[in-house]
Short mmCIF file of C-alpha atoms and ligand atoms in Angstrom, two decimals:
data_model
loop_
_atom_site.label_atom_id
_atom_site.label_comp_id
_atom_site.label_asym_id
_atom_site.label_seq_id
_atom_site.Cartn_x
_atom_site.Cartn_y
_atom_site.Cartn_z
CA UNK A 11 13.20 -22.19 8.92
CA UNK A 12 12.74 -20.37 5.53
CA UNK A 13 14.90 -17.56 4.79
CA UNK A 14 13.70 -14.40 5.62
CA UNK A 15 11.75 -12.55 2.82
CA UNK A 16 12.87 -10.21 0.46
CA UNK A 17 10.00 -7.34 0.29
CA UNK A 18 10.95 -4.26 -2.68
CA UNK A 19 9.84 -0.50 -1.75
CA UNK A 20 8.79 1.41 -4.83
CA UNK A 21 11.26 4.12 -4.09
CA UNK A 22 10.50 6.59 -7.12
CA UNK A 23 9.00 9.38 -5.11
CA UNK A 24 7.06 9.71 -1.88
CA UNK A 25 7.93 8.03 1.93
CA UNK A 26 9.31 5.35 0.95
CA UNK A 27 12.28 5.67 3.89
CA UNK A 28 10.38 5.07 6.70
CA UNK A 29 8.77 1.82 5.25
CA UNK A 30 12.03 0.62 4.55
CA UNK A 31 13.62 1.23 7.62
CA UNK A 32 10.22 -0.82 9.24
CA UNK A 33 10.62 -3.74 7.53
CA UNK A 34 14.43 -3.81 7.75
CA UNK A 35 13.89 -3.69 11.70
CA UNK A 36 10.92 -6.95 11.46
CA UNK A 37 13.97 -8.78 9.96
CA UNK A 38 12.90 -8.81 6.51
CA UNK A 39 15.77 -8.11 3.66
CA UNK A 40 14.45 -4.79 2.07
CA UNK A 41 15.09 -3.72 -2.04
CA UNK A 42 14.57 -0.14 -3.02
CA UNK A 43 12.46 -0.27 -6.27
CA UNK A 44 13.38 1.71 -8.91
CA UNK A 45 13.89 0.23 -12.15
CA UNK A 46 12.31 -3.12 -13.31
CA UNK A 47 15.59 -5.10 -12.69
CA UNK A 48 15.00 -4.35 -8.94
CA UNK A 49 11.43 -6.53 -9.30
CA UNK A 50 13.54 -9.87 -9.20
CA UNK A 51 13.69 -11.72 -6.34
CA UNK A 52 11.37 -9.64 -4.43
CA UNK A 53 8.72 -11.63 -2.69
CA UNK A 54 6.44 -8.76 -1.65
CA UNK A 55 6.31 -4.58 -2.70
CA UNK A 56 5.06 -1.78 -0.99
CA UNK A 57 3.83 0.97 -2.47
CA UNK A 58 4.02 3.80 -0.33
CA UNK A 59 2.37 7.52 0.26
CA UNK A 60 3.72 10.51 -1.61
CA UNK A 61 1.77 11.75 -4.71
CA UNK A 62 0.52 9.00 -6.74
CA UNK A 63 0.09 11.47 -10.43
CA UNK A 64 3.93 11.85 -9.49
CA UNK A 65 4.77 8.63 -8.94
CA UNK A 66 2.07 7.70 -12.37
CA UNK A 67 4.64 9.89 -14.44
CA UNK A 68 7.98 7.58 -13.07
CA UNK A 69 6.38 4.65 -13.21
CA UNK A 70 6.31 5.66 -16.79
CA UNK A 71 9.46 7.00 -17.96
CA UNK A 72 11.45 4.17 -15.70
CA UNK A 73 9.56 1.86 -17.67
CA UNK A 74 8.78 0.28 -14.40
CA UNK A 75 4.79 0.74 -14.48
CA UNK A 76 4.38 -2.21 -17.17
CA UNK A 77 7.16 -4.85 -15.51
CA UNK A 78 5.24 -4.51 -11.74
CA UNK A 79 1.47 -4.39 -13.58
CA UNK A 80 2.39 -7.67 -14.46
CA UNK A 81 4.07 -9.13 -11.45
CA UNK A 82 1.28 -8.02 -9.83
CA UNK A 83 -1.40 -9.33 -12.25
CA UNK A 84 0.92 -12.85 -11.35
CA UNK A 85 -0.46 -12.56 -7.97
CA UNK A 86 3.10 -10.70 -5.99
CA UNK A 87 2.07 -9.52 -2.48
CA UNK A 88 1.76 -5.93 -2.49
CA UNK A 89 0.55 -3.25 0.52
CA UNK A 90 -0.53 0.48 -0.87
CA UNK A 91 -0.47 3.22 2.04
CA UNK A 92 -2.03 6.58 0.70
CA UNK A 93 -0.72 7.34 -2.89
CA UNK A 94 -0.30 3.67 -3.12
CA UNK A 95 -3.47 3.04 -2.48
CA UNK A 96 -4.63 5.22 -5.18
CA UNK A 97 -2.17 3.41 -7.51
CA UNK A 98 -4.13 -0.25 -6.81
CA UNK A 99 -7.84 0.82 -6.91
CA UNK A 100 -9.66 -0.48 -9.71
CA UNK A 101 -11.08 3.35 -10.13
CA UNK A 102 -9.57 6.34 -9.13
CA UNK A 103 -12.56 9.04 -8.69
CA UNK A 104 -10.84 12.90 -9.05
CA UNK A 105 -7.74 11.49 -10.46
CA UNK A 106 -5.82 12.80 -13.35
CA UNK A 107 -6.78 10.90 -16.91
CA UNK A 108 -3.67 9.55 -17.50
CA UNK A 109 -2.92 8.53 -13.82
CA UNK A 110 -1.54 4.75 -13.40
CA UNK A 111 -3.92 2.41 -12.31
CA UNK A 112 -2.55 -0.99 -11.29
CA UNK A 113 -6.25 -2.65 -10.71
CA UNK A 114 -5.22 -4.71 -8.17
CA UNK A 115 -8.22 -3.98 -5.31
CA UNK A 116 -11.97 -3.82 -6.65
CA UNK A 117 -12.29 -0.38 -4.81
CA UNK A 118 -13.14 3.28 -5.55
CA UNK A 119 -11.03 5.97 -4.15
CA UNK A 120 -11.36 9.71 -4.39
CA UNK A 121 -8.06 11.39 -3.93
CA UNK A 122 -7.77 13.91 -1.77
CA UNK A 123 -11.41 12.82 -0.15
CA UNK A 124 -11.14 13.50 3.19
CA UNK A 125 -11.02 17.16 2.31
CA UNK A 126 -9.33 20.41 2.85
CA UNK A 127 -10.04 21.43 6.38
CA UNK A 128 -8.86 18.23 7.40
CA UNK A 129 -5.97 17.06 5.01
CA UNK A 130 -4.54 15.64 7.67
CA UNK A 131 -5.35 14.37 10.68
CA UNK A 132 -4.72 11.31 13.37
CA UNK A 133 -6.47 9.40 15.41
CA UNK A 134 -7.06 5.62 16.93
CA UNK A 135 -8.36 3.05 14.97
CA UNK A 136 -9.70 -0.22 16.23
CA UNK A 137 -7.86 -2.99 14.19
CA UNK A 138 -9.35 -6.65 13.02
CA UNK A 139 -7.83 -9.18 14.99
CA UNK A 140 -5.96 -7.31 17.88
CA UNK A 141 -7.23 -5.91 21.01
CA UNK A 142 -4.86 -2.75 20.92
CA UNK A 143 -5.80 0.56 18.96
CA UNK A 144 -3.51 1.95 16.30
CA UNK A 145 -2.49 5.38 16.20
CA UNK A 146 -3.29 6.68 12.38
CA UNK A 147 -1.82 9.41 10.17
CA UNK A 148 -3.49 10.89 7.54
CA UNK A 149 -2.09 13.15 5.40
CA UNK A 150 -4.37 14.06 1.90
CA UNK A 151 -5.79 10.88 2.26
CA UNK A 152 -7.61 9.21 -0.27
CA UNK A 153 -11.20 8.07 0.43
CA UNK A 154 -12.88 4.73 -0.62
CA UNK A 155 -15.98 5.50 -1.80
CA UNK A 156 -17.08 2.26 -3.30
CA UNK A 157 -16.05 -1.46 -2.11
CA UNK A 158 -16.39 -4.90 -3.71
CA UNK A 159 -18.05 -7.18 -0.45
CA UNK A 160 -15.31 -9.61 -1.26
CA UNK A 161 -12.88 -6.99 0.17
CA UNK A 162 -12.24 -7.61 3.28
CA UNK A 163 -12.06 -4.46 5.67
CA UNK A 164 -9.81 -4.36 9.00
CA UNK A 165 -9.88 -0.82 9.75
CA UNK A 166 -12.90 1.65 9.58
CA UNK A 167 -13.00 5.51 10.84
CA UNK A 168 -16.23 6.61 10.58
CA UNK A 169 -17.47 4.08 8.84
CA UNK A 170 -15.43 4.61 5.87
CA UNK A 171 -12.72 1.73 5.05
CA UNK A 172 -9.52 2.93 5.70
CA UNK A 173 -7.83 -0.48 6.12
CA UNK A 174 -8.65 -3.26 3.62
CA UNK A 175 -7.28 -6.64 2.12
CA UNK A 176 -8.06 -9.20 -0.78
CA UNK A 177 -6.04 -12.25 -0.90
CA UNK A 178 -2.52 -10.71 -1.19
CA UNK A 179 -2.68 -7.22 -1.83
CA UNK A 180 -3.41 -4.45 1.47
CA UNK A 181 -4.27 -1.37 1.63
CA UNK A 182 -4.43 1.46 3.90
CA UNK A 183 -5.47 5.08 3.11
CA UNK A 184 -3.32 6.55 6.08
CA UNK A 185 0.50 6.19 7.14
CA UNK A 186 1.55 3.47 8.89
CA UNK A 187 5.12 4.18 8.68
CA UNK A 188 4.93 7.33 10.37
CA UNK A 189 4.50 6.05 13.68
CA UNK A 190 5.99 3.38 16.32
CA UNK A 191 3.43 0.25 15.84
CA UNK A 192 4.99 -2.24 13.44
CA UNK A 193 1.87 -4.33 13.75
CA UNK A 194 0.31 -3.44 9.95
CA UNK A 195 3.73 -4.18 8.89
CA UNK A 196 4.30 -7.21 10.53
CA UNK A 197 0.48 -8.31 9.45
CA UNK A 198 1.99 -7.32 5.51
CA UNK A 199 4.91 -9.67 6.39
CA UNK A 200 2.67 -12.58 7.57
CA UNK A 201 0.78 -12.21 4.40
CA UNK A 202 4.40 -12.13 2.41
CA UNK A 203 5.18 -15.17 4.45
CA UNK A 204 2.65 -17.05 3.82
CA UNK A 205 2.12 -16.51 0.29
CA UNK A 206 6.27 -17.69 -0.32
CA UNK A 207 5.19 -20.84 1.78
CA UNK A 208 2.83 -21.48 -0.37
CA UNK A 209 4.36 -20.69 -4.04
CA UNK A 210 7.74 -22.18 -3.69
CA UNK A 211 9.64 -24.34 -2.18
CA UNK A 212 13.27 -22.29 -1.05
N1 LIG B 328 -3.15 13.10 -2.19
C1 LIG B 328 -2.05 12.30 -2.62
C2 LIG B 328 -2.26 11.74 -4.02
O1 LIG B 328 -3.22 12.01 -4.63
C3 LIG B 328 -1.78 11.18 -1.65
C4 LIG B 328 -1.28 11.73 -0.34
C5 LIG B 328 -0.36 10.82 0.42
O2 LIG B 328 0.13 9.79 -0.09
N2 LIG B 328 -0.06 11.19 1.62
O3 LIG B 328 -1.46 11.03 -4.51
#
């Protein structure tokens, strides 16, 4: 059996806790991310909610924004929930100008999109390839406004994408952390999995 994989946190800002403590408890070994030294020997990052012009500015001045832009460009398996979906979409729509933008997913997101009334809000979402619902958070969710077709989408709510995947990089524009279900977790982990299975040879 292969070892079990190593999967980093980006742990600058934001809940990256609770994504930790998930993947530590599917049996993966977990890496809080905060300087680029912390990128080796990961075999998968999350990126997690929090405020993504925030975590733009440490990605920065940790010198960490450059380092993972180009792991990532070399194909590492990453999963952005909330602000870290803002950080991978190709455009960023109500964003600040100098805002990070790792490019990873050929989407458009408007931060903030679901609006003021309802910054937050929950509710069940049927999920690709399972028969039970998941229970969602939302919290100042960004909304994708545009999609490439070659995006794959495993989670709507209203129509709107709020669960999507190309290749090796996920996204989800709500919290999965925040409650019980370790299933988007464990789907990140099969796509980690996988992808070491495929690259090399431990
Ligand atoms: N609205 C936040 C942002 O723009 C994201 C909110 C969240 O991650 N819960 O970064």
């Amino acid at each position: 059996m292969n070892a079990r994989p190593v999967v980093g946190v980006l742990a600058l800002q934001g809940a990256f806790a609770a994504h930790a403590d998930r993947l530590a408890s599917l049996g993966s070994a977990v890496v809080e991310v905060r300087r680029p030294d912390h990128l080796a020997g990961i075999d998968g990052i999350v990126l997690p909610g929090g405020e993504s012009t925030a975590m733009s500015n440490l990605l920065k001045s940790s010198g960490l924004g450059d380092d993972l832009a180009s792991r990532l460009r070399d194909g590492l398996p990453v999963f952005g929930t909330c602000a870290g979906m803002i950080l991978l979409a190709e455009e960023i729509l109500d964003g600040r100008e100098d805002q990070v933008s790792f490019g990873v997913l050929p989407i458009a997101v408007r931060r903030n999109g679901y609006g003021r009334q309802i910054d937050s809000f929950e509710c069940d979402l049927a999920l690709a390839g399972r028969s039970e619902s998941f229970h969602a958070v939302f919290i100042r969710a960004p909304k994708i406004e545009r999609i490439d077709p070659e995006v794959e989408v495993l989670a709507t709510h209203d129509d709107v994408p709020v669960l999507v995947r190309r290749g090796t990089a996920m996204a989800s524009s709500f919290h999965p952390e925040l409650t019980g279900d370790p299933g988007i977790h464990q789907m990140f982990l099969d796509v980690v999995e996988h992808n070491v299975s495929n690259t090399h040879v431990r």
